């Protein structure tokens, strides 16, 4: 009941003339899904984010540089071991707009060309990859191949993902590399030993994203593995060839612009300083902002502080334009902005990929019970070797997925889902979208979507119409195996109703990047639920995305000051 067979004495099996079969192929999709989950979770600092939520040290509204992760879009990805699982990972990566895909192994694979993968030696792969996936089987050749020398060659921003076997990695060397910042992070479904010791240093590192060897732990996959194993036995007993035998082998200077957040990327500062006098708020709070706001011509607004009448009155009548460092604007008094004749721009589109990546991370993490798995690792209650039904998650492949809100982020989520072999894609909103047909999405009313979807992604903006639309009635209509993912705004969900539904088993799980309040109270019931996968509102928190948002916000301001149309205006 496994693809690997490093736990089997093959020489003894061969010597005794025993046929042996394994269960490859049928687990490729589930393990590849796990690999993508681990890559996203490690790159987006899920473990560290959870700790901040638990400790009440959530800081995303005040420090724009806080908890920035690594982008998978635009990256170079290396896969060591390009068999069935490696190729399934590669197929999924096509949806993430990666720049380059490298692979290595004993020989070139003819199917690699179709996947856009380039064969290189291992040294070249390690030195050039931003993400390295270990998908090679354990052998004497691969045992502890990821050693000190391996980690020294990796980029300091590199992320290692292991869904193969723990023994491929020299674990003390990995721990040292993670502690010393030689690499950025690691996502591990396999470790040494297994179960992992509860005092392991891996559990103390913020840049390690762990799951307890559950790569194939979905109902569909385990059923397929059990069926294949049973058929191998029946064929062997009938002296027939096994289905999957193990082969035995040897001039705007007069304008003043206030940047409300001193941690914004330099690109915004530099763009504005070319033509404006730039003032930087001494603090993140409202009082600090108001203390330096008088007489400015423009605001670059970042953070969770409400942009209300008090702030605008304090700024005075010279304000011509506001550049928001966000896509949403529910924290802005738009009526007051309109009344004062101020232009306002936001930063959509540029963060679509990062937020969509986060949405997929949350879906995979919630469906595959990451929070509960981490607790089992920490408590020493790891049981995957003894109970094949333990900790089974939900399959995204073959599922019906619903997206509420089919704008830019909804589209980006849909594009990624194409790589996960889903059965049906539904969406709802104010009207049908012509581009939905190309993505294979069907427009339905919300009631139909909620009742029929296995996964529901919330990607609609917050409005009076969407506020607390996910209420008790909503959760009653969802499938008991349903997974809710929210990357919109916390207020779209009636949080007490969600907690009740999760506690009572009315739905299977939830993945939340947004919640109420933010930062979340450290005594929130959400933190006590095993079927909630949380991150502290970091949907757009990657360096590339933050830089793009800062650049767009600054350009909106410069255009507004020049009485030109904004690149991304908020329609008042």
Coordinates of C-alpha atoms in Angstrom, one line a residue:
X1 CA 0.0 0.0 0.0
X2 CA 2.7 2.5 -1.1
X3 CA 4.7 3.6 -4.1
X4 CA 8.0 3.5 -2.2
X5 CA 9.6 0.2 -1.0
X6 CA 12.6 1.3 0.9
X7 CA 11.2 -0.4 4.0
X8 CA 11.3 -3.8 2.1
X9 CA 14.3 -6.2 1.9
X10 CA 14.1 -6.6 -1.8
X11 CA 17.1 -8.9 -2.0
X12 CA 15.4 -11.3 0.4
X13 CA 12.1 -11.0 -1.5
X14 CA 13.9 -11.8 -4.8
X15 CA 15.9 -14.6 -3.2
X16 CA 12.7 -16.3 -2.1
X17 CA 11.1 -15.9 -5.5
X18 CA 8.2 -13.7 -4.3
X19 CA 6.4 -11.4 -6.6
X20 CA 5.9 -7.9 -5.1
X21 CA 3.7 -5.1 -6.3
X22 CA 3.4 -1.5 -5.2
X23 CA 0.8 1.3 -5.8
X24 CA 2.3 4.1 -7.9
X25 CA 0.5 6.3 -10.3
X26 CA -2.8 6.3 -8.4
X27 CA -1.3 8.5 -5.7
X28 CA 0.4 10.9 -8.1
X29 CA -2.3 13.6 -8.0
X30 CA -2.7 13.6 -4.2
X31 CA 1.1 13.7 -3.6
X32 CA 1.5 16.5 -6.2
X33 CA -1.2 18.5 -4.5
X34 CA 0.6 18.0 -1.2
X35 CA 3.8 19.2 -2.8
X36 CA 2.2 22.4 -4.1
X37 CA 0.6 22.9 -0.6
X38 CA 4.1 22.6 1.0
X39 CA 5.7 24.9 -1.5
X40 CA 3.1 27.6 -1.0
X41 CA 2.9 27.1 2.8
X42 CA 6.7 27.3 3.2
X43 CA 7.1 30.2 0.8
X44 CA 4.3 32.2 2.5
X45 CA 5.5 31.5 6.0
X46 CA 2.4 29.7 7.3
X47 CA 4.0 28.3 10.5
X48 CA 5.3 31.7 11.5
X49 CA 2.0 33.4 10.6
X50 CA 0.1 30.9 12.8
X51 CA 2.5 31.7 15.7
X52 CA 1.9 35.4 15.3
X53 CA -1.9 34.8 15.4
X54 CA -1.6 32.7 18.5
X55 CA 0.7 35.2 20.3
X56 CA -1.3 38.3 19.3
X57 CA 1.8 39.7 17.5
X58 CA -0.1 40.3 14.2
X59 CA 1.5 43.3 12.5
X60 CA 0.4 43.3 8.9
X61 CA -1.5 46.6 9.1
X62 CA 1.4 48.6 10.4
X63 CA 4.5 47.2 8.7
X64 CA 4.2 46.7 5.0
X65 CA 7.4 44.7 5.0
X66 CA 6.2 42.3 7.7
X67 CA 6.1 38.6 6.9
X68 CA 6.9 38.9 3.2
X69 CA 7.1 35.6 1.5
X70 CA 8.5 34.3 -1.8
X71 CA 6.7 34.3 -5.1
X72 CA 6.3 31.1 -7.0
X73 CA 5.0 33.0 -10.1
X74 CA 8.0 34.2 -12.1
X75 CA 10.3 31.8 -10.2
X76 CA 12.7 29.0 -11.4
X77 CA 11.6 25.6 -10.1
X78 CA 13.7 22.5 -10.0
X79 CA 12.4 18.9 -9.6
X80 CA 14.7 16.2 -8.6
X81 CA 13.1 13.0 -9.8
X82 CA 10.9 13.3 -12.8
X83 CA 8.8 10.2 -12.6
X84 CA 5.0 10.2 -12.2
X85 CA 4.9 12.4 -9.1
X86 CA 7.5 14.8 -10.5
X87 CA 5.5 15.2 -13.7
X88 CA 2.2 15.7 -11.8
X89 CA 3.9 18.5 -9.9
X90 CA 5.2 20.0 -13.1
X91 CA 1.6 19.9 -14.6
X92 CA 0.3 21.9 -11.6
X93 CA 3.2 24.4 -11.7
X94 CA 2.1 25.4 -15.3
X95 CA -0.9 27.2 -13.7
X96 CA 1.4 29.3 -11.4
X97 CA 3.1 31.3 -14.2
X98 CA 6.6 30.1 -13.2
X99 CA 9.5 31.4 -15.4
X100 CA 11.5 28.2 -15.8
X101 CA 11.2 24.5 -15.0
X102 CA 14.3 22.4 -14.5
X103 CA 14.6 18.7 -13.7
X104 CA 17.3 16.1 -13.1
X105 CA 17.6 12.4 -12.9
X106 CA 19.3 9.4 -14.5
X107 CA 18.3 10.4 -18.0
X108 CA 16.2 12.9 -20.0
X109 CA 12.4 12.1 -20.2
X110 CA 10.6 12.5 -23.6
X111 CA 7.5 13.8 -21.8
X112 CA 9.5 16.7 -20.3
X113 CA 9.3 18.7 -23.5
X114 CA 5.5 18.9 -23.4
X115 CA 5.7 20.2 -19.9
X116 CA 8.3 22.8 -20.8
X117 CA 10.9 21.2 -18.5
X118 CA 14.7 21.4 -19.2
X119 CA 17.1 18.6 -18.2
X120 CA 20.1 19.8 -16.3
X121 CA 22.7 18.3 -13.9
X122 CA 21.9 18.4 -10.2
X123 CA 24.5 21.1 -9.5
X124 CA 23.0 23.5 -12.0
X125 CA 19.5 22.8 -10.7
X126 CA 20.4 23.4 -7.1
X127 CA 22.2 26.7 -7.8
X128 CA 19.5 28.2 -10.1
X129 CA 16.2 27.1 -8.5
X130 CA 14.0 29.2 -6.3
X131 CA 12.0 26.2 -5.4
X132 CA 13.4 22.6 -5.2
X133 CA 11.0 19.7 -5.1
X134 CA 12.4 16.3 -4.0
X135 CA 10.5 13.6 -5.8
X136 CA 13.2 10.9 -6.3
X137 CA 12.9 7.5 -4.6
X138 CA 15.2 6.7 -1.7
X139 CA 18.2 4.7 -2.7
X140 CA 21.9 4.5 -1.7
X141 CA 22.5 7.1 -4.4
X142 CA 19.9 9.6 -3.1
X143 CA 20.3 8.9 0.7
X144 CA 21.3 12.2 2.4
X145 CA 22.0 13.8 -1.0
X146 CA 20.7 17.1 0.5
X147 CA 23.6 17.8 2.7
X148 CA 25.7 20.8 3.8
X149 CA 27.2 21.2 0.4
X150 CA 23.7 21.0 -1.2
X151 CA 22.3 23.8 1.0
X152 CA 25.4 26.0 0.5
X153 CA 24.7 25.9 -3.2
X154 CA 21.0 26.8 -2.8
X155 CA 19.9 30.4 -3.1
X156 CA 19.3 32.2 0.3
X157 CA 15.8 32.8 -0.9
X158 CA 15.4 29.1 -1.9
X159 CA 12.6 26.9 -0.7
X160 CA 13.1 23.1 -0.3
X161 CA 10.0 20.7 -0.6
X162 CA 10.3 17.1 0.3
X163 CA 7.5 14.6 -0.5
X164 CA 9.8 11.7 -1.1
X165 CA 11.5 10.2 2.0
X166 CA 13.0 11.9 5.0
X167 CA 16.3 10.1 4.5
X168 CA 17.0 12.0 1.3
X169 CA 17.9 14.9 3.5
X170 CA 20.7 15.2 6.0
X171 CA 18.3 16.6 8.6
X172 CA 20.9 18.2 11.0
X173 CA 22.3 20.0 7.9
X174 CA 18.9 21.2 6.9
X175 CA 18.1 22.5 10.4
X176 CA 21.5 24.3 10.4
X177 CA 20.7 25.9 7.0
X178 CA 17.3 27.0 8.1
X179 CA 18.5 28.5 11.4
X180 CA 21.4 30.3 9.8
X181 CA 19.4 31.7 6.9
X182 CA 21.3 29.8 4.3
X183 CA 17.9 28.9 2.7
X184 CA 14.6 30.6 3.1
X185 CA 12.3 27.8 4.1
X186 CA 11.4 24.1 3.9
X187 CA 8.1 22.3 3.4
X188 CA 8.3 18.7 4.6
X189 CA 5.8 15.9 4.5
X190 CA 8.5 13.4 5.4
X191 CA 11.1 13.6 8.1
X192 CA 13.5 11.5 10.2
X193 CA 12.4 9.7 12.3
X194 CA 8.7 9.2 11.7
X195 CA 6.8 9.9 13.7
X196 CA 8.9 12.9 14.4
X197 CA 10.2 13.3 18.0
X198 CA 8.1 16.0 19.8
X199 CA 11.3 17.7 20.9
X200 CA 12.7 18.0 17.4
X201 CA 14.3 21.3 16.5
X202 CA 12.2 21.3 13.3
X203 CA 9.2 22.1 15.5
X204 CA 10.9 25.2 16.9
X205 CA 11.7 26.7 13.5
X206 CA 9.4 29.4 12.1
X207 CA 10.5 28.7 8.5
X208 CA 9.5 25.0 8.4
X209 CA 6.0 23.9 7.2
X210 CA 5.3 20.4 8.3
X211 CA 2.7 17.7 7.6
X212 CA 2.9 14.2 9.1
X213 CA 3.6 12.1 6.0
X214 CA 0.1 12.3 4.5
X215 CA 1.0 12.8 0.9
X216 CA -1.6 10.2 -0.3
X217 CA -4.1 10.7 2.5
X218 CA -7.3 11.4 0.7
X219 CA -10.3 8.9 0.5
X220 CA -10.2 8.6 -3.3
X221 CA -6.4 7.9 -3.3
X222 CA -6.4 5.4 -0.5
X223 CA -9.3 3.5 -2.0
X224 CA -7.5 3.4 -5.3
X225 CA -4.3 2.2 -3.6
X226 CA -6.1 -0.5 -1.7
X227 CA -7.9 -1.7 -4.9
X228 CA -4.6 -1.8 -6.8
X229 CA -2.8 -3.7 -4.0
X230 CA -5.6 -6.2 -3.8
X231 CA -5.6 -6.7 -7.6
X232 CA -1.8 -7.2 -7.5
X233 CA -2.3 -10.0 -4.9
X234 CA -5.1 -11.7 -6.9
X235 CA -3.0 -11.6 -10.1
X236 CA 0.0 -12.9 -8.3
X237 CA -1.9 -15.8 -6.8
X238 CA -3.2 -16.6 -10.2
X239 CA 0.4 -16.6 -11.6
X240 CA -0.5 -13.6 -13.8
X241 CA 1.6 -10.5 -14.3
X242 CA 1.0 -7.8 -11.7
X243 CA -0.5 -4.5 -12.7
X244 CA 2.3 -2.6 -11.0
X245 CA 5.3 -4.9 -10.2
X246 CA 8.4 -3.7 -8.4
X247 CA 11.3 -4.3 -10.8
X248 CA 14.3 -5.7 -9.1
X249 CA 17.4 -3.7 -10.1
X250 CA 21.2 -3.5 -9.5
X251 CA 8.2 69.4 -11.9
X252 CA 5.9 68.6 -9.4
X253 CA 8.3 69.7 -6.8
X254 CA 5.7 72.0 -5.2
X255 CA 3.4 69.1 -4.4
X256 CA 3.7 67.4 -1.0
X257 CA 2.9 63.7 -0.6
X258 CA 2.4 61.9 2.7
X259 CA 3.4 58.2 2.8
X260 CA 1.5 56.9 5.8
X261 CA 3.6 53.8 6.2
X262 CA 7.4 54.1 6.5
X263 CA 8.0 50.4 5.6
X264 CA 6.7 50.7 2.1
X265 CA 9.2 49.6 -0.7
X266 CA 11.8 52.0 -1.9
X267 CA 10.3 52.0 -5.4
X268 CA 7.3 54.1 -4.2
X269 CA 9.6 56.6 -2.3
X270 CA 11.9 56.9 -5.3
X271 CA 9.1 57.5 -7.9
X272 CA 7.5 60.2 -5.7
X273 CA 10.7 61.9 -4.7
X274 CA 11.6 62.5 -8.4
X275 CA 8.7 65.1 -8.6
X276 CA 7.4 65.7 -5.2
X277 CA 8.4 66.5 -1.6
X278 CA 7.7 63.3 0.4
X279 CA 6.7 63.3 4.0
X280 CA 6.8 60.0 5.9
X281 CA 4.5 59.5 8.9
X282 CA 6.4 58.9 12.2
X283 CA 4.0 56.1 13.1
X284 CA 1.3 53.8 11.9
X285 CA -1.5 55.0 14.1
X286 CA -4.1 57.6 13.3
X287 CA -2.7 60.2 15.7
X288 CA 0.8 60.0 14.1
X289 CA -0.6 60.3 10.6
X290 CA -2.8 63.3 11.5
X291 CA 0.2 65.0 13.2
X292 CA 2.0 65.5 9.8
X293 CA -0.9 65.5 7.4
X294 CA -1.9 69.1 7.2
X295 CA -1.3 70.8 3.9
X296 CA -0.4 67.8 1.8
X297 CA -1.5 67.4 -1.8
X298 CA -1.7 63.6 -1.9
X299 CA -1.8 60.6 0.3
X300 CA -0.2 57.2 -0.2
X301 CA -2.4 55.2 2.2
X302 CA -1.3 51.9 3.5
X303 CA -2.5 49.9 6.5
X304 CA -5.7 49.3 8.4
X305 CA -6.3 52.8 9.8
X306 CA -9.7 54.1 8.6
X307 CA -9.4 56.9 6.0
X308 CA -12.4 58.9 7.3
X309 CA -13.7 62.4 7.6
X310 CA -11.5 63.2 10.5
X311 CA -8.3 62.4 8.5
X312 CA -9.4 64.2 5.4
X313 CA -10.5 67.3 7.4
X314 CA -7.1 67.3 9.1
X315 CA -5.3 67.1 5.7
X316 CA -7.1 70.2 4.5
X317 CA -8.4 71.4 1.1
X318 CA -5.2 70.8 -0.9
X319 CA -5.6 67.0 -1.2
X320 CA -6.1 66.1 -4.9
X321 CA -5.5 62.4 -5.0
X322 CA -5.2 59.3 -2.8
X323 CA -3.2 56.2 -3.8
X324 CA -4.4 53.1 -1.8
X325 CA -1.9 50.3 -1.3
X326 CA -4.7 47.8 -1.5
X327 CA -7.4 46.5 -3.9
X328 CA -10.2 46.8 -1.3
X329 CA -11.4 50.1 0.0
X330 CA -13.9 49.2 2.7
X331 CA -11.7 51.1 5.2
X332 CA -12.3 54.4 3.2
X333 CA -15.2 56.8 3.6
X334 CA -15.8 57.1 -0.2
X335 CA -18.7 59.5 0.3
X336 CA -16.4 62.0 2.0
X337 CA -13.7 61.5 -0.6
X338 CA -16.3 62.2 -3.4
X339 CA -17.7 65.2 -1.5
X340 CA -14.3 66.7 -1.4
X341 CA -13.6 66.1 -5.1
X342 CA -10.6 63.9 -4.4
X343 CA -9.4 61.3 -7.0
X344 CA -8.7 57.9 -5.5
X345 CA -6.9 54.9 -7.0
X346 CA -6.4 51.4 -5.8
X347 CA -4.0 48.5 -6.7
X348 CA -6.0 45.6 -8.2
X349 CA -4.7 43.1 -10.7
X350 CA -1.0 43.3 -9.6
X351 CA -1.8 41.2 -6.5
X352 CA -4.1 38.7 -8.3
X353 CA -1.4 36.0 -8.6
X354 CA -0.2 36.2 -5.0
X355 CA -3.8 36.2 -3.6
X356 CA -4.8 33.3 -5.9
X357 CA -1.7 31.4 -4.7
X358 CA -2.8 32.0 -1.1
X359 CA -6.3 30.8 -1.9
X360 CA -5.0 27.5 -3.3
X361 CA -2.7 27.2 -0.3
X362 CA -5.7 27.7 2.1
X363 CA -7.8 25.2 0.1
X364 CA -5.2 22.5 0.1
X365 CA -4.2 23.2 3.7
X366 CA -7.8 23.1 5.0
X367 CA -8.7 20.0 2.9
X368 CA -5.6 18.1 4.0
X369 CA -6.0 19.0 7.7
X370 CA -2.7 20.8 8.1
X371 CA -3.5 22.4 11.5
X372 CA -4.6 19.1 12.9
X373 CA -1.6 17.4 11.4
X374 CA 0.8 19.9 13.1
X375 CA -0.9 19.3 16.4
X376 CA -0.4 15.6 16.1
X377 CA 3.3 16.1 15.3
X378 CA 3.7 18.4 18.3
X379 CA 1.8 16.0 20.7
X380 CA 3.5 12.8 19.5
X381 CA 0.2 11.3 18.4
X382 CA 1.2 10.6 14.8
X383 CA -0.6 7.5 13.7
X384 CA -0.3 7.3 9.9
X385 CA 1.7 4.0 9.9
X386 CA -0.9 2.1 11.9
X387 CA -4.3 3.3 10.7
X388 CA -4.8 3.8 7.0
X389 CA -8.0 5.7 7.6
X390 CA -6.2 8.2 9.9
X391 CA -6.4 11.9 9.0
X392 CA -7.9 11.5 5.6
X393 CA -8.6 14.7 3.8
X394 CA -10.7 15.9 0.9
X395 CA -9.6 15.6 -2.8
X396 CA -9.6 18.8 -4.8
X397 CA -9.1 16.7 -8.0
X398 CA -12.4 15.4 -9.2
X399 CA -14.3 18.0 -7.1
X400 CA -16.9 20.6 -7.8
X401 CA -15.5 24.1 -7.0
X402 CA -17.5 27.3 -6.6
X403 CA -16.1 30.8 -6.7
X404 CA -18.2 33.7 -5.3
X405 CA -16.9 36.8 -7.0
X406 CA -15.4 36.2 -10.5
X407 CA -13.2 39.3 -10.9
X408 CA -9.5 39.3 -11.3
X409 CA -8.7 37.2 -8.3
X410 CA -11.5 34.8 -9.0
X411 CA -10.2 34.4 -12.5
X412 CA -6.6 33.8 -11.2
X413 CA -8.0 31.1 -8.9
X414 CA -9.9 29.5 -11.7
X415 CA -6.8 29.4 -13.9
X416 CA -4.8 27.6 -11.2
X417 CA -7.7 25.1 -10.6
X418 CA -7.4 23.9 -14.2
X419 CA -4.2 22.2 -13.2
X420 CA -5.8 20.2 -10.4
X421 CA -8.2 18.1 -12.5
X422 CA -11.4 19.4 -10.9
X423 CA -14.7 18.0 -12.3
X424 CA -16.8 21.2 -12.4
X425 CA -16.2 24.9 -11.9
X426 CA -19.2 27.1 -10.9
X427 CA -19.2 30.8 -10.2
X428 CA -21.7 33.5 -9.2
X429 CA -21.9 37.2 -9.1
X430 CA -24.0 40.1 -10.5
X431 CA -23.8 38.9 -14.1
X432 CA -22.2 36.3 -16.4
X433 CA -18.6 36.9 -17.5
X434 CA -17.7 36.3 -21.1
X435 CA -14.2 35.2 -20.1
X436 CA -15.7 32.4 -17.9
X437 CA -16.3 30.1 -20.9
X438 CA -12.6 30.0 -21.7
X439 CA -12.0 28.9 -18.1
X440 CA -14.7 26.2 -18.3
X441 CA -16.8 28.0 -15.6
X442 CA -20.6 27.8 -15.4
X443 CA -22.6 30.7 -14.1
X444 CA -25.2 29.7 -11.4
X445 CA -27.2 31.4 -8.7
X446 CA -25.5 31.5 -5.2
X447 CA -27.9 28.9 -3.8
X448 CA -27.0 26.3 -6.5
X449 CA -23.3 27.0 -6.0
X450 CA -23.4 26.6 -2.2
X451 CA -25.4 23.3 -2.4
X452 CA -23.3 21.7 -5.1
X453 CA -19.7 22.8 -4.3
X454 CA -17.1 20.8 -2.5
X455 CA -14.8 23.8 -2.3
X456 CA -16.2 27.4 -2.0
X457 CA -13.8 30.3 -2.6
X458 CA -14.9 33.8 -1.4
X459 CA -13.4 36.4 -3.7
X460 CA -16.2 39.0 -3.7
X461 CA -15.5 42.5 -2.3
X462 CA -17.0 43.5 1.0
X463 CA -20.3 45.5 0.5
X464 CA -23.6 45.8 2.3
X465 CA -24.8 43.1 0.0
X466 CA -22.0 40.7 0.8
X467 CA -21.6 41.5 4.5
X468 CA -22.1 38.3 6.6
X469 CA -23.6 36.6 3.5
X470 CA -22.0 33.4 4.8
X471 CA -24.4 32.9 7.7
X472 CA -26.1 29.9 9.4
X473 CA -28.4 29.4 6.4
X474 CA -25.4 29.4 4.1
X475 CA -23.5 26.8 6.1
X476 CA -26.6 24.6 6.4
X477 CA -26.8 24.4 2.6
X478 CA -23.1 23.5 2.3
X479 CA -22.0 19.9 2.0
X480 CA -20.8 18.3 5.2
X481 CA -17.6 17.6 3.3
X482 CA -17.4 21.2 2.0
X483 CA -14.4 23.4 2.5
X484 CA -14.7 27.2 2.7
X485 CA -11.9 29.5 1.7
X486 CA -11.9 33.2 2.4
X487 CA -9.3 35.6 0.9
X488 CA -11.8 38.5 0.6
X489 CA -12.7 40.2 3.9
X490 CA -13.5 38.7 7.3
X491 CA -16.8 40.5 7.4
X492 CA -18.1 38.5 4.5
X493 CA -18.5 35.7 7.0
X494 CA -20.7 35.6 10.1
X495 CA -17.8 34.3 12.2
X496 CA -19.9 32.9 15.1
X497 CA -22.0 30.9 12.6
X498 CA -18.8 29.6 10.9
X499 CA -17.3 28.5 14.2
X500 CA -20.6 26.7 15.1
X501 CA -20.7 25.0 11.7
X502 CA -17.0 23.8 12.1
X503 CA -17.5 22.6 15.6
X504 CA -20.7 20.7 14.8
X505 CA -19.4 19.1 11.6
X506 CA -21.8 20.9 9.4
X507 CA -18.9 21.6 7.1
X508 CA -15.5 19.9 6.8
X509 CA -13.0 22.7 7.1
X510 CA -12.2 26.4 6.5
X511 CA -9.1 28.1 5.2
X512 CA -9.0 31.8 6.2
X513 CA -6.6 34.6 5.4
X514 CA -9.1 37.1 6.7
X515 CA -11.2 37.1 9.8
X516 CA -12.9 39.4 12.4
X517 CA -11.3 41.2 14.1
X518 CA -7.9 41.7 12.7
X519 CA -5.5 41.0 14.4
X520 CA -7.5 38.1 15.7
X521 CA -7.9 37.9 19.5
X522 CA -5.6 35.3 20.9
X523 CA -8.4 33.7 22.8
X524 CA -10.5 33.3 19.6
X525 CA -12.3 30.0 19.2
X526 CA -10.9 29.7 15.7
X527 CA -7.5 29.0 17.2
X528 CA -8.9 26.0 19.1
X529 CA -10.4 24.3 16.1
X530 CA -8.5 21.6 14.3
X531 CA -10.3 22.1 11.0
X532 CA -9.4 25.7 10.5
X533 CA -6.3 26.6 8.5
X534 CA -5.3 30.3 9.3
X535 CA -2.9 32.9 7.9
X536 CA -2.7 36.5 9.2
X537 CA -4.1 38.5 6.2
X538 CA -1.0 38.0 4.0
X539 CA -2.7 37.4 0.7
X540 CA -0.5 39.8 -1.2
X541 CA 2.6 39.5 1.0
X542 CA 5.4 38.7 -1.4
X543 CA 8.2 41.0 -2.4
X544 CA 7.3 41.1 -6.1
X545 CA 3.7 41.8 -5.4
X546 CA 4.4 44.5 -2.7
X547 CA 6.8 46.3 -5.1
X548 CA 4.2 46.2 -7.9
X549 CA 1.5 47.5 -5.6
X550 CA 3.7 50.3 -4.3
X551 CA 4.7 51.3 -7.8
X552 CA 1.1 51.4 -9.0
X553 CA 0.0 53.4 -6.0
X554 CA 2.8 55.9 -6.6
X555 CA 2.0 56.2 -10.3
X556 CA -1.7 56.8 -9.5
X557 CA -0.7 59.7 -7.3
X558 CA 1.6 61.2 -9.9
X559 CA -1.1 61.0 -12.6
X560 CA -3.7 62.5 -10.3
X561 CA -1.4 65.4 -9.4
X562 CA -0.8 66.0 -13.1
X563 CA -4.6 66.0 -13.7
X564 CA -4.3 62.8 -15.8
X565 CA -6.6 59.7 -15.6
X566 CA -5.4 57.3 -12.9
X567 CA -4.2 53.8 -14.0
X568 CA -6.6 52.2 -11.5
X569 CA -9.3 54.6 -10.4
X570 CA -11.9 53.7 -7.8
X571 CA -15.3 54.6 -9.3
X572 CA -17.1 56.9 -6.9

